[in-house]
XYZ file of C-alpha atoms in Angstrom:
252
model
C 0.000 0.000 0.000
C 1.373 3.396 -0.995
C 1.272 5.909 1.836
C 0.353 8.780 -0.474
C -2.805 6.956 -1.625
C -4.120 6.155 1.856
C -7.245 8.228 2.497
C -6.996 10.112 -0.796
C -9.825 10.363 -3.332
C -9.897 8.721 -6.744
C -12.341 8.854 -9.653
C -12.743 5.992 -12.141
C -14.836 6.501 -15.266
C -16.445 3.524 -16.965
C -16.975 1.965 -13.549
C -19.146 -0.879 -14.855
C -16.939 -1.686 -17.829
C -14.722 -4.708 -18.156
C -11.782 -3.147 -16.313
C -13.574 -0.508 -14.246
C -14.143 -2.835 -11.270
C -10.491 -3.945 -11.485
C -9.207 -0.376 -11.163
C -11.698 0.434 -8.389
C -10.756 -2.652 -6.354
C -7.037 -1.880 -6.691
C -7.385 1.747 -5.612
C -9.783 0.952 -2.769
C -7.440 -1.822 -1.650
C -4.714 0.794 -1.348
C -6.830 2.801 1.062
C -8.335 5.290 -1.368
C -11.899 6.541 -1.325
C -13.121 5.812 -4.816
C -16.017 7.282 -6.767
C -17.100 5.617 -9.983
C -18.719 7.263 -12.987
C -20.806 5.375 -15.538
C -23.883 5.738 -17.699
C -25.320 2.738 -15.828
C -26.581 2.821 -12.282
C -25.489 0.191 -9.767
C -22.847 -0.484 -7.142
C -19.275 -1.599 -7.721
C -17.401 -3.315 -4.894
C -14.916 -0.915 -3.316
C -16.548 2.261 -4.618
C -18.111 4.727 -2.197
C -20.700 5.297 -4.930
C -21.113 5.196 -8.695
C -22.465 8.427 -10.160
C -24.727 8.206 -13.197
C -23.176 10.364 -15.935
C -21.993 10.203 -19.533
C -18.327 11.152 -19.958
C -19.206 13.160 -23.059
C -21.585 15.360 -21.037
C -19.566 18.206 -19.511
C -22.459 19.564 -17.421
C -23.188 16.132 -15.928
C -19.524 15.651 -15.026
C -19.421 19.027 -13.305
C -22.329 17.896 -11.135
C -20.508 14.645 -10.377
C -17.368 16.572 -9.433
C -19.340 18.751 -7.036
C -20.875 15.669 -5.414
C -17.484 13.985 -5.040
C -15.936 17.097 -3.527
C -18.898 17.460 -1.175
C -19.024 13.827 -0.018
C -15.433 12.595 -0.340
C -13.118 15.547 -0.983
C -11.015 16.772 -3.893
C -9.787 13.906 -6.098
C -6.055 13.442 -6.482
C -6.315 10.490 -8.904
C -8.390 10.233 -12.069
C -8.553 7.031 -14.121
C -10.009 7.736 -17.559
C -11.269 4.241 -18.288
C -14.609 4.795 -20.050
C -14.575 3.461 -23.579
C -16.348 1.306 -26.136
C -15.097 -1.317 -28.572
C -16.397 -4.021 -30.901
C -15.629 -7.523 -29.580
C -14.303 -10.194 -31.976
C -17.459 -12.240 -32.417
C -20.025 -12.948 -35.155
C -22.593 -10.668 -33.510
C -20.276 -7.716 -34.193
C -19.756 -8.626 -37.851
C -19.890 -5.649 -40.205
C -19.234 -7.368 -43.532
C -15.785 -5.927 -44.145
C -14.349 -2.446 -43.831
C -16.951 -1.064 -46.225
C -19.592 -2.002 -43.663
C -18.202 0.360 -41.019
C -20.407 3.438 -41.077
C -19.130 6.961 -40.388
C -21.622 7.120 -37.516
C -20.089 4.022 -35.889
C -16.612 5.470 -36.357
C -17.532 8.788 -34.769
C -19.371 7.176 -31.859
C -16.209 5.347 -30.762
C -14.106 8.511 -31.034
C -16.782 10.441 -29.181
C -16.727 8.192 -26.124
C -13.096 7.111 -26.079
C -11.267 10.294 -27.082
C -13.663 13.164 -26.468
C -14.833 11.477 -23.257
C -11.242 11.358 -21.987
C -10.832 15.042 -22.782
C -14.127 16.082 -21.166
C -13.420 14.092 -17.984
C -9.897 15.499 -17.754
C -11.316 18.984 -18.257
C -13.842 18.360 -15.480
C -11.550 16.906 -12.802
C -8.052 18.102 -13.681
C -8.276 21.816 -12.807
C -8.944 21.055 -9.126
C -5.742 18.995 -9.086
C -3.909 21.913 -10.683
C -5.279 24.236 -7.987
C -4.137 21.776 -5.293
C -0.692 21.469 -6.856
C -0.769 17.678 -7.072
C -2.494 14.797 -8.782
C -2.133 11.817 -11.085
C -4.264 11.194 -14.157
C -4.081 7.729 -15.710
C -5.587 7.378 -19.172
C -6.386 3.835 -20.260
C -4.994 3.286 -23.741
C -4.426 0.098 -25.702
C -1.655 -1.704 -27.524
C -3.656 -0.747 -30.649
C -2.678 2.866 -29.997
C 0.812 1.798 -31.099
C 0.335 -1.067 -33.564
C -2.404 -1.917 -36.024
C -4.743 -4.839 -35.330
C -3.607 -8.006 -37.091
C -6.406 -8.992 -39.521
C -5.370 -12.630 -39.258
C -6.470 -12.705 -35.621
C -10.059 -12.317 -36.796
C -10.281 -13.979 -40.207
C -11.906 -17.129 -38.802
C -14.933 -15.034 -37.755
C -17.139 -14.660 -40.811
C -17.933 -11.049 -41.658
C -15.925 -9.538 -38.807
C -13.241 -6.903 -39.219
C -11.662 -5.065 -36.309
C -12.999 -1.512 -36.790
C -10.385 1.225 -37.253
C -12.024 3.678 -34.849
C -10.853 1.912 -31.683
C -7.182 2.180 -32.637
C -7.631 5.773 -33.787
C -9.429 6.700 -30.582
C -6.772 5.178 -28.335
C -3.971 6.838 -30.281
C -5.858 10.057 -29.597
C -5.956 9.211 -25.893
C -2.166 8.813 -25.856
C -1.792 12.158 -27.661
C -4.038 13.812 -25.064
C -1.864 12.240 -22.370
C 1.202 13.996 -23.713
C -0.674 17.256 -24.186
C -1.905 17.462 -20.589
C 1.437 16.242 -19.226
C 3.075 19.267 -20.838
C 0.304 21.626 -19.796
C -0.024 20.613 -16.161
C 3.401 19.246 -15.267
C 4.532 22.661 -13.957
C 1.542 22.543 -11.592
C 2.400 19.190 -10.033
C -0.118 17.124 -11.969
C 1.227 14.056 -13.757
C -0.579 12.518 -16.727
C 0.324 9.067 -18.039
C -1.282 6.336 -20.123
C -1.596 2.666 -19.227
C -1.996 0.603 -22.396
C -2.964 -3.034 -21.785
C -2.540 -5.801 -24.294
C -5.370 -8.247 -24.855
C -7.071 -9.106 -21.576
C -8.378 -12.637 -21.099
C -12.145 -12.868 -21.252
C -14.718 -14.687 -23.343
C -12.673 -14.755 -26.565
C -13.019 -17.872 -28.701
C -10.253 -20.489 -28.598
C -9.006 -19.799 -32.121
C -8.572 -16.097 -31.459
C -6.742 -16.857 -28.203
C -4.422 -19.316 -29.969
C -3.543 -16.799 -32.683
C -3.114 -13.903 -30.276
C -1.013 -15.756 -27.722
C 1.322 -17.063 -30.433
C 2.314 -13.438 -31.061
C 2.989 -12.583 -27.384
C 6.527 -13.273 -26.091
C 5.132 -14.235 -22.677
C 2.769 -16.642 -24.416
C -0.542 -15.620 -22.874
C -3.166 -12.909 -22.621
C -3.215 -10.502 -19.690
C -5.144 -11.335 -16.544
C -6.752 -8.466 -14.591
C -4.228 -8.926 -11.789
C -1.408 -8.175 -14.217
C -2.729 -4.637 -14.591
C -3.274 -3.511 -11.008
C 0.390 -3.095 -10.090
C 1.072 -0.827 -13.081
C -2.034 1.219 -12.253
C -0.982 1.754 -8.638
C 2.534 2.620 -9.793
C 1.212 5.372 -12.062
C -1.339 6.607 -9.517
C 1.110 6.849 -6.627
C 4.284 8.711 -5.785
C 6.226 5.615 -6.871
C 6.091 7.251 -10.333
C 6.583 10.808 -9.099
C 9.119 11.632 -11.856
C 7.079 10.080 -14.647
C 4.696 12.057 -16.820
C 3.664 12.025 -20.475
C 4.536 8.325 -20.616
C 2.648 5.408 -22.170
C 3.204 2.292 -20.062
C 2.491 -0.734 -22.260
C 1.468 -3.793 -20.271
C 1.219 -6.219 -23.153
C 3.430 -9.219 -22.432
C 5.927 -7.970 -25.009
C 3.447 -7.804 -27.903
C 4.812 -4.450 -29.109
C 8.474 -5.368 -28.520
């Protein structure tokens, strides 16, 4: 447990997403008071509460910030986790790249990239005023490398949409931007980019993916919590504007 996290306040967007509960449990386990933000209502273990708000809605996030400050205090950690993707399964088939509509493309950028900006805009200035804080933006290995089409060619009609990679590259660019802007004010901004995380992927996808990873497997949620706490805490006090890839060597 990091002493600087004990009793401090953290905010995690996308609290009900695949990794939201992982981040919340890790921060709460380090003694932080954690508030979640999500478009869905409902509790998450370890969170003091989950506020109902869309990360693209600046007015709603301002109301959430006021509630957090009123009930918990000023946040010193923000995890920009909210995002959407298309899973590799037949239900997400689009019939090739020509089947990806501009509306679908923009929706992913809206949530993943604009949502990261709006949330940072909502919660970051209070950290600047306090002279301290750590913002961790959740990226992806696809911010750095293109998806391998061969991972998905056994799924009829499915193509990994380009918007996810574009949106996460935008998140990494925003990370660098705010690191430059707010570094002089004691606020660090870094990105944590996981590789593929084990879930309900089909066996053929897992076989193809893992054959590309030097460590020979997909990430487990527990592989990600240490890197998150490192970036959130003073253990990384001289690190800002950095993308920490936790991908088993995929991008090596």
